[in-house]
Coordinates of C-alpha atoms in Angstrom, one line a residue:
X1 CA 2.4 9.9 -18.7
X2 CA 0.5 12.1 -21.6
X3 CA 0.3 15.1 -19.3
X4 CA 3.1 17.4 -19.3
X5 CA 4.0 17.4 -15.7
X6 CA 4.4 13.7 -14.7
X7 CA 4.8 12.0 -11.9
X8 CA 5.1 8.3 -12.0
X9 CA 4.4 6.4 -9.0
X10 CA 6.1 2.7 -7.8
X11 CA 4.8 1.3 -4.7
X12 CA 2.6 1.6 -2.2
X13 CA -0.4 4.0 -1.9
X14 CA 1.1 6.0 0.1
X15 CA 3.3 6.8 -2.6
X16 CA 0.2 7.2 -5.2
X17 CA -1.0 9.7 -2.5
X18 CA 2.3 11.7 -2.3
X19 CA 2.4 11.9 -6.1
X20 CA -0.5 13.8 -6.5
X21 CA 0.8 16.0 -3.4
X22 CA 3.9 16.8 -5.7
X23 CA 1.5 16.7 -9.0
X24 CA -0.4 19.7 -7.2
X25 CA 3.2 21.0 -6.2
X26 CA 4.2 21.1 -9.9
X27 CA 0.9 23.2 -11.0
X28 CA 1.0 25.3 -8.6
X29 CA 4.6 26.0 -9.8
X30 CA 3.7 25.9 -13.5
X31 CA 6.5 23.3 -14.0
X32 CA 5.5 21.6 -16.9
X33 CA 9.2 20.8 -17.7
X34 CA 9.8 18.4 -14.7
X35 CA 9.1 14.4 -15.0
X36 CA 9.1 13.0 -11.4
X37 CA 10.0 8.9 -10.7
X38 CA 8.5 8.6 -7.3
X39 CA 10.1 5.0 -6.2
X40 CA 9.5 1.9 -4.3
X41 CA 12.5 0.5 -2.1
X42 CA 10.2 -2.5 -1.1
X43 CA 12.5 -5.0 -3.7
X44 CA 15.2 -5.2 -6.0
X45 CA 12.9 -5.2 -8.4
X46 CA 11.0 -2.8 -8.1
X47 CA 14.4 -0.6 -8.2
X48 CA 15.1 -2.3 -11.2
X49 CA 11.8 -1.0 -13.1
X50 CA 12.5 2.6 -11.8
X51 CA 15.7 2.3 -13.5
X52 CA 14.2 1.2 -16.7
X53 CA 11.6 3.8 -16.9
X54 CA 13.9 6.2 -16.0
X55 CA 15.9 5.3 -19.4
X56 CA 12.6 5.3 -21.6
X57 CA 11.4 8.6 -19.9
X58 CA 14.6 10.4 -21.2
X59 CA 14.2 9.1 -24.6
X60 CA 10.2 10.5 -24.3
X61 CA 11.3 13.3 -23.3
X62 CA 15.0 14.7 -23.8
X63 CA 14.4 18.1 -23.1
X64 CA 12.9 17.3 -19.9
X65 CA 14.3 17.7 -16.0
X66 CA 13.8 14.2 -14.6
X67 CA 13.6 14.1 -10.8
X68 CA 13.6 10.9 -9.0
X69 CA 12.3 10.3 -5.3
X70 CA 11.1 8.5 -3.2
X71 CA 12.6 5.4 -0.6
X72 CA 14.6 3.8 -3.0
X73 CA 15.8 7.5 -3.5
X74 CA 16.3 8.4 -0.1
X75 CA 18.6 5.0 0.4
X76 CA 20.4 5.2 -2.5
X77 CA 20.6 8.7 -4.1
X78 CA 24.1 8.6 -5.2
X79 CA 23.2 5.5 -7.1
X80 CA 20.6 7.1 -9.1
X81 CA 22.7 10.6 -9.2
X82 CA 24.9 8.2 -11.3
X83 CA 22.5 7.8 -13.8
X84 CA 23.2 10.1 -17.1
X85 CA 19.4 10.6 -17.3
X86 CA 19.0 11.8 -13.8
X87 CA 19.3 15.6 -12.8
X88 CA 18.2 15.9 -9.8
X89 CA 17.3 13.1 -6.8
X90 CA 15.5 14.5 -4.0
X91 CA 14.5 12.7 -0.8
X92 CA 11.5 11.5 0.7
X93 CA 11.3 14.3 3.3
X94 CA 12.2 17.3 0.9
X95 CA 9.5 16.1 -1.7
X96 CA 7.0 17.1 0.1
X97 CA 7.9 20.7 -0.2
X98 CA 7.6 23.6 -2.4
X99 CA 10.8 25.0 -2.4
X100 CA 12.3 21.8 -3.6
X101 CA 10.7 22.1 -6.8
X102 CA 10.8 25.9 -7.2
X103 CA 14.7 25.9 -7.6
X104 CA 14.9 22.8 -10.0
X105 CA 17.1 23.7 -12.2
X106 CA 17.9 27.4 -10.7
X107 CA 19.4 26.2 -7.1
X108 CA 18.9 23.5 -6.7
X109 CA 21.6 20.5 -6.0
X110 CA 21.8 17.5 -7.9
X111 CA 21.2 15.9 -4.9
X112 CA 19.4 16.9 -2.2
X113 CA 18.7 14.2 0.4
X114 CA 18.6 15.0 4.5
X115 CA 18.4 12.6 7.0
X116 CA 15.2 11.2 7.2
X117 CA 16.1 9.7 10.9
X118 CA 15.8 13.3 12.6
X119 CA 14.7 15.8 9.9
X120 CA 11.2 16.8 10.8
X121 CA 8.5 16.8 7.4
X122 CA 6.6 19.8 6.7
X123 CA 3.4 19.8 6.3
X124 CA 1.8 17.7 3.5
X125 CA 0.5 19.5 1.1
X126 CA -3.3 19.0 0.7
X127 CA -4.5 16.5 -2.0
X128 CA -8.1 16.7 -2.7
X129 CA -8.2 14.7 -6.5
X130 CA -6.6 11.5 -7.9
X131 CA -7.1 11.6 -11.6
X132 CA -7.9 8.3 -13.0
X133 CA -8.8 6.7 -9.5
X134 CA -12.3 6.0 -8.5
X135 CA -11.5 5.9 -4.5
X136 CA -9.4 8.5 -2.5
X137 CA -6.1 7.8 -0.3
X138 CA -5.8 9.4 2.4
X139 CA -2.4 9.4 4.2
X140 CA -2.7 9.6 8.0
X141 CA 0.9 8.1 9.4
X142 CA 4.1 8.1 8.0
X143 CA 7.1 6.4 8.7
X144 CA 7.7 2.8 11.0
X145 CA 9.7 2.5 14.6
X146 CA 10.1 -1.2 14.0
X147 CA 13.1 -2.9 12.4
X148 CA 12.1 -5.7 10.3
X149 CA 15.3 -7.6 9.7
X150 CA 14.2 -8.0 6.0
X151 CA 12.8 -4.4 5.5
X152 CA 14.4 -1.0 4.4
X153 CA 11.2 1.1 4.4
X154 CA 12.0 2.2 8.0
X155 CA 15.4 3.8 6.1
X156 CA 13.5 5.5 3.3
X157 CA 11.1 7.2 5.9
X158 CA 11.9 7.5 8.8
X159 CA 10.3 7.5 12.3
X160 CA 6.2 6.6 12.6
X161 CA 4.4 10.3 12.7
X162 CA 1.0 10.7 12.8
X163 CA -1.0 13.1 10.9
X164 CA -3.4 15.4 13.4
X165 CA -7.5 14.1 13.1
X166 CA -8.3 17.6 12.3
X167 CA -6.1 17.7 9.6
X168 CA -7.4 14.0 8.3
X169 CA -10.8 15.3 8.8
X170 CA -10.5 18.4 6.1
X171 CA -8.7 16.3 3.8
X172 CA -11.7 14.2 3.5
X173 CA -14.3 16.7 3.3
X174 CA -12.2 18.0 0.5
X175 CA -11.9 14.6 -1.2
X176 CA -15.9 13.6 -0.7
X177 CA -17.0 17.3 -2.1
X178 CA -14.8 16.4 -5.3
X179 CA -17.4 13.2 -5.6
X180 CA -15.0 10.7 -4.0
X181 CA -17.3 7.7 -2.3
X182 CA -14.8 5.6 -1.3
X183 CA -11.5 6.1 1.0
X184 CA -8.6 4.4 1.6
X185 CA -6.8 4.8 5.0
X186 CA -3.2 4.6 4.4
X187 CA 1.0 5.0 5.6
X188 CA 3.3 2.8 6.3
X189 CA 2.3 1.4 9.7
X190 CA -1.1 2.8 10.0
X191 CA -1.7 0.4 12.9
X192 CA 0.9 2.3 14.8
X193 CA -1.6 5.7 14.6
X194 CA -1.7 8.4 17.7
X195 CA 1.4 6.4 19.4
X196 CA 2.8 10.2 19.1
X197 CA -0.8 12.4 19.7
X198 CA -1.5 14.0 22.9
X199 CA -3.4 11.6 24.4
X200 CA -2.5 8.7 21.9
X201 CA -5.2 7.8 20.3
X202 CA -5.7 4.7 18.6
X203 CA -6.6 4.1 15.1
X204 CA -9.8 2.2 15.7
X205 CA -11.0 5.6 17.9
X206 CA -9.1 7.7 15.0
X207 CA -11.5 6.2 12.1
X208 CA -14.6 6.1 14.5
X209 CA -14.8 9.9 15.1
X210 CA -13.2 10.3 11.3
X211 CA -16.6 8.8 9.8
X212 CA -18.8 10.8 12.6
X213 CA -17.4 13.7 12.1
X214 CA -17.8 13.2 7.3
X215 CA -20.7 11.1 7.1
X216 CA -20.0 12.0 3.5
X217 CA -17.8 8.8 3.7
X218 CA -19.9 5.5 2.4
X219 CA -17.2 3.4 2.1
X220 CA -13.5 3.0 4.7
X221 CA -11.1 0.7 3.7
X222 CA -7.2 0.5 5.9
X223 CA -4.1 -0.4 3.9
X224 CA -2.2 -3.1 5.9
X225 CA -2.6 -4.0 8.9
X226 CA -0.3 -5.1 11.7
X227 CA -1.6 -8.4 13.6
X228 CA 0.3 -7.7 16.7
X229 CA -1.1 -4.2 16.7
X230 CA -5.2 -4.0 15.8
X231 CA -6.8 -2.7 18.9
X232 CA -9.9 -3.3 20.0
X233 CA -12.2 -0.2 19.0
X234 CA -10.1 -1.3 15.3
X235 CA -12.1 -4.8 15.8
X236 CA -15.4 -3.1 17.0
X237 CA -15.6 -1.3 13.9
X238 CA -15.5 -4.4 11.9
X239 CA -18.6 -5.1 13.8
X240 CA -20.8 -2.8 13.9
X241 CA -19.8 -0.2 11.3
X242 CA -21.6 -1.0 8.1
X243 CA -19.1 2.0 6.3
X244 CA -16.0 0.1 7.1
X245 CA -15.6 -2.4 4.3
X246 CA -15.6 -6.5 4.5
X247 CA -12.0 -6.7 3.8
X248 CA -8.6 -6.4 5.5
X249 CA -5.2 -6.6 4.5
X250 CA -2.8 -8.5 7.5
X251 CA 1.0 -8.2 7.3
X252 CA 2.0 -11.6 8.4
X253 CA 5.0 -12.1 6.2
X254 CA 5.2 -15.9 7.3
X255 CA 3.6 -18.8 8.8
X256 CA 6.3 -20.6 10.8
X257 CA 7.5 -19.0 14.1
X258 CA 11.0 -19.3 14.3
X259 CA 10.7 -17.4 10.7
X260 CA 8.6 -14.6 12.4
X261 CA 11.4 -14.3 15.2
X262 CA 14.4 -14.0 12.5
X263 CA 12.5 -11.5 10.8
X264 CA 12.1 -9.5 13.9
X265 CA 8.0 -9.8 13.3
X266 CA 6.0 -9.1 16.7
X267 CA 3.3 -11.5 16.1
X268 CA 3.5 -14.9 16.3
X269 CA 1.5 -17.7 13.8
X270 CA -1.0 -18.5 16.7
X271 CA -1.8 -14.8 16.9
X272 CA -2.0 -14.2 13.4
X273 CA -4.7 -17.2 12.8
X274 CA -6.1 -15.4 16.1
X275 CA -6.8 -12.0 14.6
X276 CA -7.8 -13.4 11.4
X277 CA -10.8 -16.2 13.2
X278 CA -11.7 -13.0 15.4
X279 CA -12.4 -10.9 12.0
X280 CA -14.2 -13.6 10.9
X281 CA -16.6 -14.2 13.6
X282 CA -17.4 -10.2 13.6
X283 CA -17.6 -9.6 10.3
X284 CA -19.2 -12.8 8.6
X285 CA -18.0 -13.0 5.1
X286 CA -14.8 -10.7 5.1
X287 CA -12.0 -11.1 3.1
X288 CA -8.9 -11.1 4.4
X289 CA -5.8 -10.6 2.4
X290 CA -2.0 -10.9 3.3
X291 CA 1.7 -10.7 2.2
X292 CA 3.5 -13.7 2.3
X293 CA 7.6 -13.9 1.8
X294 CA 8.9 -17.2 0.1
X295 CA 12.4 -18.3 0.5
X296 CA 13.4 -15.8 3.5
X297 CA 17.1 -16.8 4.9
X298 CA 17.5 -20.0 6.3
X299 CA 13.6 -21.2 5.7
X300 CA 13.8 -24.6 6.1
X301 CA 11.4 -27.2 4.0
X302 CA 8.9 -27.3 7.1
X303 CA 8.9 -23.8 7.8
X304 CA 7.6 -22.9 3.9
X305 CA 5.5 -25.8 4.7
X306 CA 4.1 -24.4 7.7
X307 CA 3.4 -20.6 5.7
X308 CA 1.7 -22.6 3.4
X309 CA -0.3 -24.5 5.1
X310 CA -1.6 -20.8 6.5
X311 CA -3.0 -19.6 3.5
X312 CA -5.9 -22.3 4.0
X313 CA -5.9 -22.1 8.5
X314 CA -6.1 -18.5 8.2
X315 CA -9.3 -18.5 5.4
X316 CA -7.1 -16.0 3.4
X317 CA -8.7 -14.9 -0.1
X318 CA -6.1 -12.0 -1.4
X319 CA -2.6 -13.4 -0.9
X320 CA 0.3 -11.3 -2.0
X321 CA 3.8 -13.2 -2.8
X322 CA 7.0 -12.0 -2.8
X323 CA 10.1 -13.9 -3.2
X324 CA 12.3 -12.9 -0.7
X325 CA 14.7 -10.0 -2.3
X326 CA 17.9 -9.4 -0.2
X327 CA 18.2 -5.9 0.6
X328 CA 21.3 -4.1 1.6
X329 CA 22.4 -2.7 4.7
X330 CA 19.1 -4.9 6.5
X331 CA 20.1 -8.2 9.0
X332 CA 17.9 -10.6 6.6
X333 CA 20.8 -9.8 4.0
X334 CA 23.6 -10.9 6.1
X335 CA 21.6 -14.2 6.9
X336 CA 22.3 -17.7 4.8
X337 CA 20.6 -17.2 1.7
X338 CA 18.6 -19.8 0.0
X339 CA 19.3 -20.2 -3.5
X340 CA 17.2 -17.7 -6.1
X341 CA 15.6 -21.0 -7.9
X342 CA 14.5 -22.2 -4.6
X343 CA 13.1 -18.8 -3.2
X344 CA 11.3 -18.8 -6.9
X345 CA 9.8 -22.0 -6.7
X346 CA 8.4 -21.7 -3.0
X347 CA 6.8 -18.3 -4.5
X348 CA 5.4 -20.1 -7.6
X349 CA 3.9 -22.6 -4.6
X350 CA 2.4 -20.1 -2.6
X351 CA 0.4 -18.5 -5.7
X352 CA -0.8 -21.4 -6.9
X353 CA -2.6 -22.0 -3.7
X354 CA -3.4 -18.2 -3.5
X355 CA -5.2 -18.7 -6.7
X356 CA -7.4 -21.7 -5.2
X357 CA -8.0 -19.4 -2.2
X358 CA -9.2 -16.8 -4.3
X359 CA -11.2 -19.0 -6.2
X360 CA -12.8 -20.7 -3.3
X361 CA -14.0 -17.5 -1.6
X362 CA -15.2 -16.1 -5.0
X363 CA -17.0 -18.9 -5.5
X364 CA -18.4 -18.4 -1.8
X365 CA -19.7 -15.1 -3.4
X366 CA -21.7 -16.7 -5.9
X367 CA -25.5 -16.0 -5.5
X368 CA -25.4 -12.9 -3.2
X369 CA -26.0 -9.2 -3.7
X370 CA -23.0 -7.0 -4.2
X371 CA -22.5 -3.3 -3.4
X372 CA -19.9 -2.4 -5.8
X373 CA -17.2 0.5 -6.6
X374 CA -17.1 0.6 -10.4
X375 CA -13.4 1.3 -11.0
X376 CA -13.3 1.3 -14.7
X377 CA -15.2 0.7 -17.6
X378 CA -16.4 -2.5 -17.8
X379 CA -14.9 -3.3 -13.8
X380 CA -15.3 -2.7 -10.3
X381 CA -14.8 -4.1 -7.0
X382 CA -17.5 -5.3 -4.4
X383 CA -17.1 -4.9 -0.8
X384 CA -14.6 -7.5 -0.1
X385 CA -12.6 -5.9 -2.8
X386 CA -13.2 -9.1 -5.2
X387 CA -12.7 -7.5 -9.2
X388 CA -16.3 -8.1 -10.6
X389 CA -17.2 -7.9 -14.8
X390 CA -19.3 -5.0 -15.0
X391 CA -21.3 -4.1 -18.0
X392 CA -19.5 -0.9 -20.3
X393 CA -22.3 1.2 -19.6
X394 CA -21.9 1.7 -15.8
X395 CA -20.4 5.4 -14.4
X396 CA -17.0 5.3 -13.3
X397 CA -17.0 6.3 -9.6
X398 CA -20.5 5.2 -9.1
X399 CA -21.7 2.2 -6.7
X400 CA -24.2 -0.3 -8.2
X401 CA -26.0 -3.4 -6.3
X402 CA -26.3 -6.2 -8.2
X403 CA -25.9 -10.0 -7.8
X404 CA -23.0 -12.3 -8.3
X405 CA -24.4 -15.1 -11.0
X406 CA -20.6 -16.6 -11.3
X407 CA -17.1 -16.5 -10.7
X408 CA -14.2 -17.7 -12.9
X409 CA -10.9 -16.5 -14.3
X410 CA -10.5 -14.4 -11.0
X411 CA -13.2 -12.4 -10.9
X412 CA -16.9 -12.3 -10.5
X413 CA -19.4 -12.1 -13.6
X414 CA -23.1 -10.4 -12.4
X415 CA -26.5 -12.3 -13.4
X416 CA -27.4 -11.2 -16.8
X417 CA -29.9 -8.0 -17.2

C-alpha cells in the first residue's frame, strides 16, 4: 500500500486481476488521491477484514478518497456507505469503468451501485502487468447461473459471461511480451466458459486453441473447477498437454450426498472421487486441491465423517477449509444451524488431516526433478503448485529444474548445490 494510488484486493483472483484493471484505470486518470478496497463477499469474515482495513486506511491516509468495491460492495453498499471512512461505494459492474473514477469526487454519488442481474459490463479494461506477482491472471468468465444455497457470489456478479477468445488471446500476448511465463485461467465459474459464445465452445477447446494460437505460454494453470462440469477436451488436456500444469483445483464443498443436495451442488460424492481417479490416471502425479465446508446446516456426525473420509478417497493434496459462514439473503442461512464451536471444531478436523495429505504427497515428491516458478526470493512453486525453499539468489519470475532432496514443515527443500 506504499504506492499512492492503492488498490487493495480481498478474495479471489479474479479480484487480484480486476484490481490491476482499476490500478491502470487510476493512472490513466492520474488519481493519485483515491485508495480502492476491492472486497470478498465469500464470508463474514472476510467482510469483517475489509471493514478493518478500511478503518486503518483512513488513519494512513486522511486526506484520501476511499472507494470500496467489489461483491461484498455490490450486496451490501448501504452498509459500507454507513461507514464514516467511506466516500464513495461503487459496484462490481461500474468498477470496471472509466467514468466511474473520473467523477470521484466531482459527480459522482456516494453510492453508485446498478443491478448486476441485468446491467450489461463494459468492456474490461486490458491488464498487461501485476506488480509483485510472478504469474499472470487472466480473466476469461465472469459471473455464475447456479444458485448454491450457501453462496452469495452469484449476487455480487451476476449472470456467467464469457470473455471472446480473441479478446483472451491479446490479453496474453500482452502479458507474455511483459516476461510473464506462467498464466492463470480465472472467473468465477470458469468451467461454465462459451455456454454464451456463438457456437459454445467449451473451455477445454477454449485453452487448446488459447496455447496454439501464444506458444509464448510455458505454463496454464485453471482456478477452480467445477466436477459436474469438466468436459472432455478439459480432461484431454491434462493428458497430453505438457503446458497445462499437474495440478487442479475441484470445487466439491462436501463429501456426503445429502449435504451436496442441500447445498444445491450438481455433483454428487461418487462423481467427485470419479473426476478426481480420472485426473489421476491421465496425469500421473497431479495434485489435486479442493474446498471443503465444515459445519454446513444440519450436517450430521456421519455426513462430516463421510467429507472427511474424502480428503484421503479422493488423493487430495491442497485442501482448503472453510467453516461454514451463514450468509444473508442465501437458503443455507435459513437452514438449522449447527452451533459456531461445532462448525469450528469440524474445520480444525478437516485441516489437520489436510496437513497429513499435504505432507504425504510432498513426501511423494521427494527424490524427483522439479520445474519450478520462483515466486519470491528465497521461494517458488513446482508444477503441482507445492511451495519449494529456494536458494536467495534465484530471479524472481524465472523457472529453474532442480531436485526435491526433502520435504518438511510444508514445503519442499532442493538437494544441496
Amino acid at each position: 500500500m506504499a504506492d499512492k494510488t492503492s488498490v487493495l484486493n480481498f478474495g479471489c483472483r479474479l479480484n487480484a486481476y480486476e484490481g490491476e484493471a482499476i490500478r491502470g484505470l487510476l493512472d490513466k486518470l492520474g488519481r493519485d488521491d483515491v485508495v480502492v478496497v476491492n472486497t470478498c463477499a465469500v464470508t463474514a469474515e472476510a467482510e469483517k477484514q475489509a471493514r478493518q482495513a478500511i478503518r486503518r486506511l483512513r488513519r494512513e491516509r486522511p486526506d484520501a478518497r476511499i472507494v470500496v468495491t467489489g461483491c461484498a460492495a455490490q450486496v451490501n453498499a448501504a452498509g459500507f456507505a454507513a461507514m464514516s471512512e467511506v466516500d464513495h461505494v461503487i459496484g462490481n459492474r461500474e468498477k470496471l469503468g472509466v467514468d466511474a473514477w473520473r467523477d470521484i469526487g466531482v459527480a459522482a454519488p456516494r453510492i453508485s451501485v446498478g443491478d448486476i442481474q441485468t446491467d450489461t459490463p463494459p468492456a474490461l479494461p486490458a491488464v498487461s502487468h501485476f506488480p509483485g506477482r510472478p504469474r499472470a491472471y487472466l480473466e476469461i468468465q465472469q459471473g455464475c447461473d447456479h444458485r448454491c444455497t450457501f453462496c452469495i457470489i452469484p449476487y455480487g456478479r451476476g449472470p456467467s459471461r464469457s470473455l471472446p477468445l480473441g479478446a483472451v488471446v491479446d490479453q496474453a500476448r500482452a502479458m507474455a511480451a511483459r516476461g510473464y511465463r506462467e498464466f492463470v485461467l480465472t472467473g468465477v465459474d470458469i468451467t461454465s466458459y462459451g455456454h454464451d459464445l456463438p457456437g459454445r465452445p467449451t473451455l477445454g477447446q477454449a485453452t487448446r486453441r488459447l496455447l496454439d494460437l501464444v506458444p509464448q505460454i510455458e505454463r496454464l494453470r485453471f482456478s477452480s473447477l467445477d466436477p459436474a462440469e469438466i468436459d472432455e477436451d478439459l480432461f484431454r488436456l491434462y493428458a497430453d498437454e505438457p503446458r497445462v500444469m499437474p495440478h487442479a483445483h475441484l470445487s466439491l464443498q462436501a463429501g456426503d450426498d445429502l449435504i451436496l443436495k442441500r447445498m444445491k451442488r450438481r455433483h454428487s460424492r461418487q462423481q467427485a472421487l470419479d473426476a478426481a481417479a480420472r485426473l489421476q490416471a491421465l496425469r500421473p502425479g497431479i495434485a489435486l486441491g479442493a474446498d471443503l465446508i465444515a459445519g454446513f446446516p444440519t450436517e450430521s456426525d456421519g455426513a462430516f465423517q463421510r467429507s472427511a473420509e474424502l480428503i484421503d478417497e479422493a488423493g487430495l493434496a491442497f485442501v482448503h477449509v472453510f467453516p461454514y459462514s451463514p450468509r444473508p439473503g442465501t437458503p443455507a442461512a435459513r437452514m438449522p444451524q449447527l452451533p459456531v464451536e461445532l462448525r469450528r471444531a469440524r474445520a480444525a478436523d478437516l485441516r489437520h488431516r489436510a496437513d497429513h495429505a499435504l505432507n504425504r504427497f510432498l513426501n511423494s515428491r521427494i527424490g524427483s526433478a522439479a520445474s519450478i516458478l520462483v515466486e519470491q526470493q528465497g521461494l517458488g512453486r513446482d508444477e503441482t503448485y507445492a511451495p519449494v525453499i529456494l536458494p536467495n539468489s534465484m530471479e524472481k519470475g524465472s523457472i529453474v529444474t532442480a531436485r526435491i532432496a526433502a520435504a518438511h514443515d510444508g514445503k519442499l527443500w532442493l538437494e544441496a548445490a
